[in-house]
CSV table of C-alpha atoms in Angstrom, one decimal:
chain,number,residue,atom,x,y,z
A,1,UNK,CA,159.1,82.8,35.0
A,2,UNK,CA,156.8,81.8,37.8
A,3,UNK,CA,154.6,84.8,37.3
A,4,UNK,CA,154.4,84.0,33.6
A,5,UNK,CA,153.2,80.5,34.4
A,6,UNK,CA,150.4,81.8,36.8
A,7,UNK,CA,149.2,84.2,34.1
A,8,UNK,CA,149.0,81.5,31.5
A,9,UNK,CA,147.0,79.2,33.9
A,10,UNK,CA,144.5,82.0,34.8
A,11,UNK,CA,144.0,82.8,31.1
A,12,UNK,CA,143.3,79.1,30.3
A,13,UNK,CA,140.7,78.9,33.1
A,14,UNK,CA,139.0,82.0,31.8
A,15,UNK,CA,138.8,80.5,28.3
A,16,UNK,CA,137.2,77.3,29.7
A,17,UNK,CA,134.6,79.3,31.5
A,18,UNK,CA,133.9,81.5,28.5
A,19,UNK,CA,133.5,78.4,26.3
A,20,UNK,CA,130.8,76.9,28.6
A,21,UNK,CA,127.3,78.2,27.8
A,22,UNK,CA,125.6,80.1,30.7
A,23,UNK,CA,122.7,78.3,32.2
A,24,UNK,CA,119.3,79.6,31.2
A,25,UNK,CA,117.0,81.3,33.8
A,26,UNK,CA,114.4,78.5,33.4
A,27,UNK,CA,117.1,75.9,34.1
A,28,UNK,CA,118.0,77.6,37.4
A,29,UNK,CA,114.4,77.4,38.6
A,30,UNK,CA,114.2,73.9,37.2
A,31,UNK,CA,117.2,73.0,39.4
A,32,UNK,CA,115.4,74.4,42.4
A,33,UNK,CA,111.8,73.3,41.8
A,34,UNK,CA,112.1,70.7,39.0
A,35,UNK,CA,110.2,71.3,35.8
A,36,UNK,CA,107.3,73.7,36.1
A,37,UNK,CA,104.7,70.9,35.8
A,38,UNK,CA,106.8,68.0,37.0
A,39,UNK,CA,106.3,66.1,40.2
A,40,UNK,CA,108.4,68.7,42.0
A,41,UNK,CA,107.4,71.7,39.9
A,42,UNK,CA,106.2,74.9,41.6
A,43,UNK,CA,102.9,74.8,39.8
A,44,UNK,CA,102.2,71.3,40.9
A,45,UNK,CA,103.0,72.3,44.4
A,46,UNK,CA,100.6,75.2,44.3
A,47,UNK,CA,97.9,73.0,42.8
A,48,UNK,CA,98.3,70.5,45.6
A,49,UNK,CA,98.2,73.3,48.2
A,50,UNK,CA,95.0,74.8,46.7
A,51,UNK,CA,93.4,71.4,46.5
A,52,UNK,CA,94.1,70.8,50.2
A,53,UNK,CA,92.7,74.2,51.2
A,54,UNK,CA,89.7,74.1,48.9
A,55,UNK,CA,88.4,70.6,48.3
A,56,UNK,CA,87.1,69.6,44.9
A,57,UNK,CA,84.3,67.5,46.4
A,58,UNK,CA,82.0,68.9,49.1
A,59,UNK,CA,81.9,67.4,52.5
A,60,UNK,CA,79.1,66.8,54.9
A,61,UNK,CA,77.9,70.0,56.6
A,62,UNK,CA,79.1,70.8,60.1
A,63,UNK,CA,76.9,70.0,63.1
A,64,UNK,CA,74.5,72.9,63.9
A,65,UNK,CA,75.6,75.2,66.6
A,66,UNK,CA,74.5,78.6,68.0
A,67,UNK,CA,72.6,80.1,65.0
A,68,UNK,CA,69.4,81.5,66.5
A,69,UNK,CA,67.5,78.3,66.0
A,70,UNK,CA,69.4,75.5,67.7
A,71,UNK,CA,69.8,77.5,70.9
A,72,UNK,CA,66.7,79.6,70.5
A,73,UNK,CA,65.9,81.3,73.8
A,74,UNK,CA,69.2,80.7,75.5
A,75,UNK,CA,70.9,83.7,73.9
A,76,UNK,CA,68.0,86.1,74.4
A,77,UNK,CA,68.4,89.1,76.9
A,78,UNK,CA,67.5,88.2,80.5
A,79,UNK,CA,66.0,90.4,83.2
A,80,UNK,CA,62.9,91.3,81.3
A,81,UNK,CA,60.4,91.2,84.2
A,82,UNK,CA,59.3,94.6,85.5
A,83,UNK,CA,61.8,95.9,88.0
A,84,UNK,CA,64.2,93.0,87.4
A,85,UNK,CA,67.4,93.3,89.5
A,86,UNK,CA,69.3,91.7,86.7
A,87,UNK,CA,69.0,94.7,84.5
A,88,UNK,CA,70.3,97.1,87.1
A,89,UNK,CA,67.3,97.9,89.4
A,90,UNK,CA,68.6,98.0,93.0
A,91,UNK,CA,66.8,95.6,95.4
A,92,UNK,CA,66.7,98.3,98.1
A,93,UNK,CA,64.7,100.5,95.7
A,94,UNK,CA,61.9,98.0,95.4
A,95,UNK,CA,58.7,99.8,96.6
A,96,UNK,CA,57.7,96.7,98.4
A,97,UNK,CA,60.7,97.2,100.8
A,98,UNK,CA,60.4,100.8,102.2
A,99,UNK,CA,63.3,101.4,104.6
A,100,UNK,CA,61.1,102.6,107.4
A,101,UNK,CA,58.4,100.0,106.9
A,102,UNK,CA,54.8,100.9,105.9
A,103,UNK,CA,52.0,101.3,108.5
A,104,UNK,CA,49.4,100.8,105.8
A,105,UNK,CA,50.6,97.2,105.5
A,106,UNK,CA,50.2,96.2,109.2
A,107,UNK,CA,47.9,93.4,110.1
A,108,UNK,CA,45.2,92.5,109.7
A,109,UNK,CA,44.0,94.2,106.5
A,110,UNK,CA,47.3,95.8,105.5
A,111,UNK,CA,49.0,92.5,105.7
A,112,UNK,CA,46.6,91.1,103.1
A,113,UNK,CA,47.3,94.0,100.8
A,114,UNK,CA,51.0,93.5,101.1
A,115,UNK,CA,50.8,89.7,100.6
A,116,UNK,CA,49.0,90.2,97.2
A,117,UNK,CA,51.5,92.8,96.0
A,118,UNK,CA,54.4,90.6,97.1
A,119,UNK,CA,53.1,87.5,95.4
A,120,UNK,CA,52.8,89.4,92.1
A,121,UNK,CA,56.3,90.8,92.3
A,122,UNK,CA,57.8,87.5,93.4
A,123,UNK,CA,55.9,85.6,90.7
A,124,UNK,CA,57.2,87.8,87.9
A,125,UNK,CA,60.8,87.2,89.0
A,126,UNK,CA,60.3,83.5,89.4
A,127,UNK,CA,58.7,83.2,86.0
A,128,UNK,CA,61.6,85.1,84.5
A,129,UNK,CA,64.2,82.8,86.0
A,130,UNK,CA,62.3,79.6,85.1
A,131,UNK,CA,61.8,80.7,81.5
A,132,UNK,CA,65.5,80.9,81.0
A,133,UNK,CA,66.1,77.6,82.9
A,134,UNK,CA,63.6,75.9,80.7
A,135,UNK,CA,65.2,77.1,77.5
A,136,UNK,CA,68.6,76.0,78.8
A,137,UNK,CA,67.2,72.6,79.7
A,138,UNK,CA,65.7,72.2,76.2
A,139,UNK,CA,69.0,73.0,74.6
A,140,UNK,CA,71.0,70.7,76.8
A,141,UNK,CA,68.9,67.8,75.4
A,142,UNK,CA,70.3,68.7,71.9
A,143,UNK,CA,73.9,69.5,73.1
A,144,UNK,CA,75.1,65.9,73.3
A,145,UNK,CA,74.1,65.4,69.7
A,146,UNK,CA,76.2,68.4,68.6
A,147,UNK,CA,79.2,67.3,70.7
A,148,UNK,CA,78.9,63.8,69.1
A,149,UNK,CA,78.8,65.4,65.7
A,150,UNK,CA,82.0,67.4,66.4
A,151,UNK,CA,83.8,64.2,67.6
A,152,UNK,CA,82.8,62.3,64.4
A,153,UNK,CA,83.6,65.2,62.2
A,154,UNK,CA,87.0,65.7,63.8
A,155,UNK,CA,87.9,62.0,63.0
A,156,UNK,CA,87.4,62.6,59.3
A,157,UNK,CA,90.5,63.7,57.3
A,158,UNK,CA,89.7,67.1,55.9
A,159,UNK,CA,91.1,70.3,54.6
A,160,UNK,CA,92.6,73.2,56.4
A,161,UNK,CA,89.5,75.4,55.9
A,162,UNK,CA,87.2,72.6,57.2
A,163,UNK,CA,89.4,72.2,60.3
A,164,UNK,CA,89.3,75.9,60.9
A,165,UNK,CA,85.5,75.9,60.6
A,166,UNK,CA,85.2,73.0,63.0
A,167,UNK,CA,87.5,74.8,65.5
A,168,UNK,CA,85.3,78.0,65.2
A,169,UNK,CA,82.1,76.0,65.7
A,170,UNK,CA,83.5,74.4,68.9
A,171,UNK,CA,84.6,77.8,70.2
A,172,UNK,CA,81.1,79.2,69.5
A,173,UNK,CA,79.6,76.2,71.3
A,174,UNK,CA,81.8,76.8,74.3
A,175,UNK,CA,81.0,80.5,74.4
A,176,UNK,CA,77.3,79.7,74.2
A,177,UNK,CA,77.5,77.3,77.1
A,178,UNK,CA,79.3,79.8,79.2
A,179,UNK,CA,76.7,82.4,78.4
A,180,UNK,CA,74.0,80.0,79.6
A,181,UNK,CA,75.8,79.4,82.8
A,182,UNK,CA,76.3,83.1,83.6
A,183,UNK,CA,72.7,83.9,82.8
A,184,UNK,CA,71.4,81.2,85.1
A,185,UNK,CA,73.7,82.4,87.9
A,186,UNK,CA,72.5,86.0,87.4
A,187,UNK,CA,68.9,84.8,87.7
A,188,UNK,CA,69.7,82.7,90.8
A,189,UNK,CA,71.4,85.7,92.4
A,190,UNK,CA,68.3,87.9,91.8
A,191,UNK,CA,66.0,85.4,93.6
A,192,UNK,CA,68.4,85.0,96.5
A,193,UNK,CA,68.9,88.8,96.9
A,194,UNK,CA,65.1,89.2,96.8
A,195,UNK,CA,64.5,86.6,99.5
A,196,UNK,CA,67.3,87.9,101.8
A,197,UNK,CA,66.0,91.5,101.5
A,198,UNK,CA,62.4,90.4,102.1
A,199,UNK,CA,63.5,88.6,105.3
A,200,UNK,CA,65.3,91.6,106.7
A,201,UNK,CA,62.5,94.0,105.7
A,202,UNK,CA,60.0,91.7,107.5
A,203,UNK,CA,62.0,92.2,110.7
A,204,UNK,CA,61.7,96.0,110.3
A,205,UNK,CA,57.9,95.7,109.6
A,206,UNK,CA,57.5,93.5,112.7
A,207,UNK,CA,59.2,96.2,114.7
A,208,UNK,CA,56.8,98.8,113.3
A,209,UNK,CA,53.9,96.5,114.1
A,210,UNK,CA,55.0,96.0,117.7
A,211,UNK,CA,55.4,99.8,118.3
A,212,UNK,CA,52.0,100.4,116.7
A,213,UNK,CA,50.1,97.8,118.7
A,214,UNK,CA,52.1,97.7,121.9
A,215,UNK,CA,52.9,101.3,122.3
A,216,UNK,CA,52.8,101.1,126.1
A,217,UNK,CA,55.6,98.6,126.0
A,218,UNK,CA,58.1,101.2,124.5
A,219,UNK,CA,59.3,104.2,126.4
A,220,UNK,CA,62.4,106.2,127.2
A,221,UNK,CA,63.6,107.3,130.6
A,222,UNK,CA,61.9,106.6,133.9
A,223,UNK,CA,58.2,105.6,134.1
A,224,UNK,CA,56.1,105.8,137.2
A,225,UNK,CA,52.6,104.8,137.9
A,226,UNK,CA,50.1,104.7,140.8
A,227,UNK,CA,48.6,101.4,141.9
A,228,UNK,CA,44.9,101.1,141.5
A,229,UNK,CA,42.7,101.7,144.6
A,230,UNK,CA,41.1,98.6,145.9
A,231,UNK,CA,37.5,98.9,146.8
């Protein structure tokens, strides 16, 4: 009797479910997202997202950054002077610093020849370094305006794409400033290495001069001599 009652109840439940119409597929998505074009519809959501990424109205252009014009000269290759150490020429291979000195450059006439050659070589390196320093200084006068532009632009509500562009511009600016610093340091290192090597080579050249002009002052072993006869 009990089993019969359970079967009758199950059958009644099945009939009730069968009598209820199955929900349409559109109604299922409507329950999840609302109507397709309603305030919560999927199309409305997509339209809002697209409108946020791609604005309908254009915005003011980004502040200029490294584009070959704003930072003209600061991104150019360095080490263009003849024999520049920056581009890989070894200071010790400079023909003005022969390791054994050069007897043709001893005073008085030889020293004048060397002074002229040295001035030409040193002048080219100094001009190279200062050309870069001047370009960096000119750009540094414009850099504050760019940074102010980034700050003002960052305060304006914008789209995702505009924010990404602003972040890229700031990173490019940072990379450009780092490049300027490393280039200046490379040029400073060249001038310092050149001066230190010149100093040490001058010591060698002075030794060569002493041995050439004061040969009697240098000998090895025992030296003997006879006193002059007085009249």
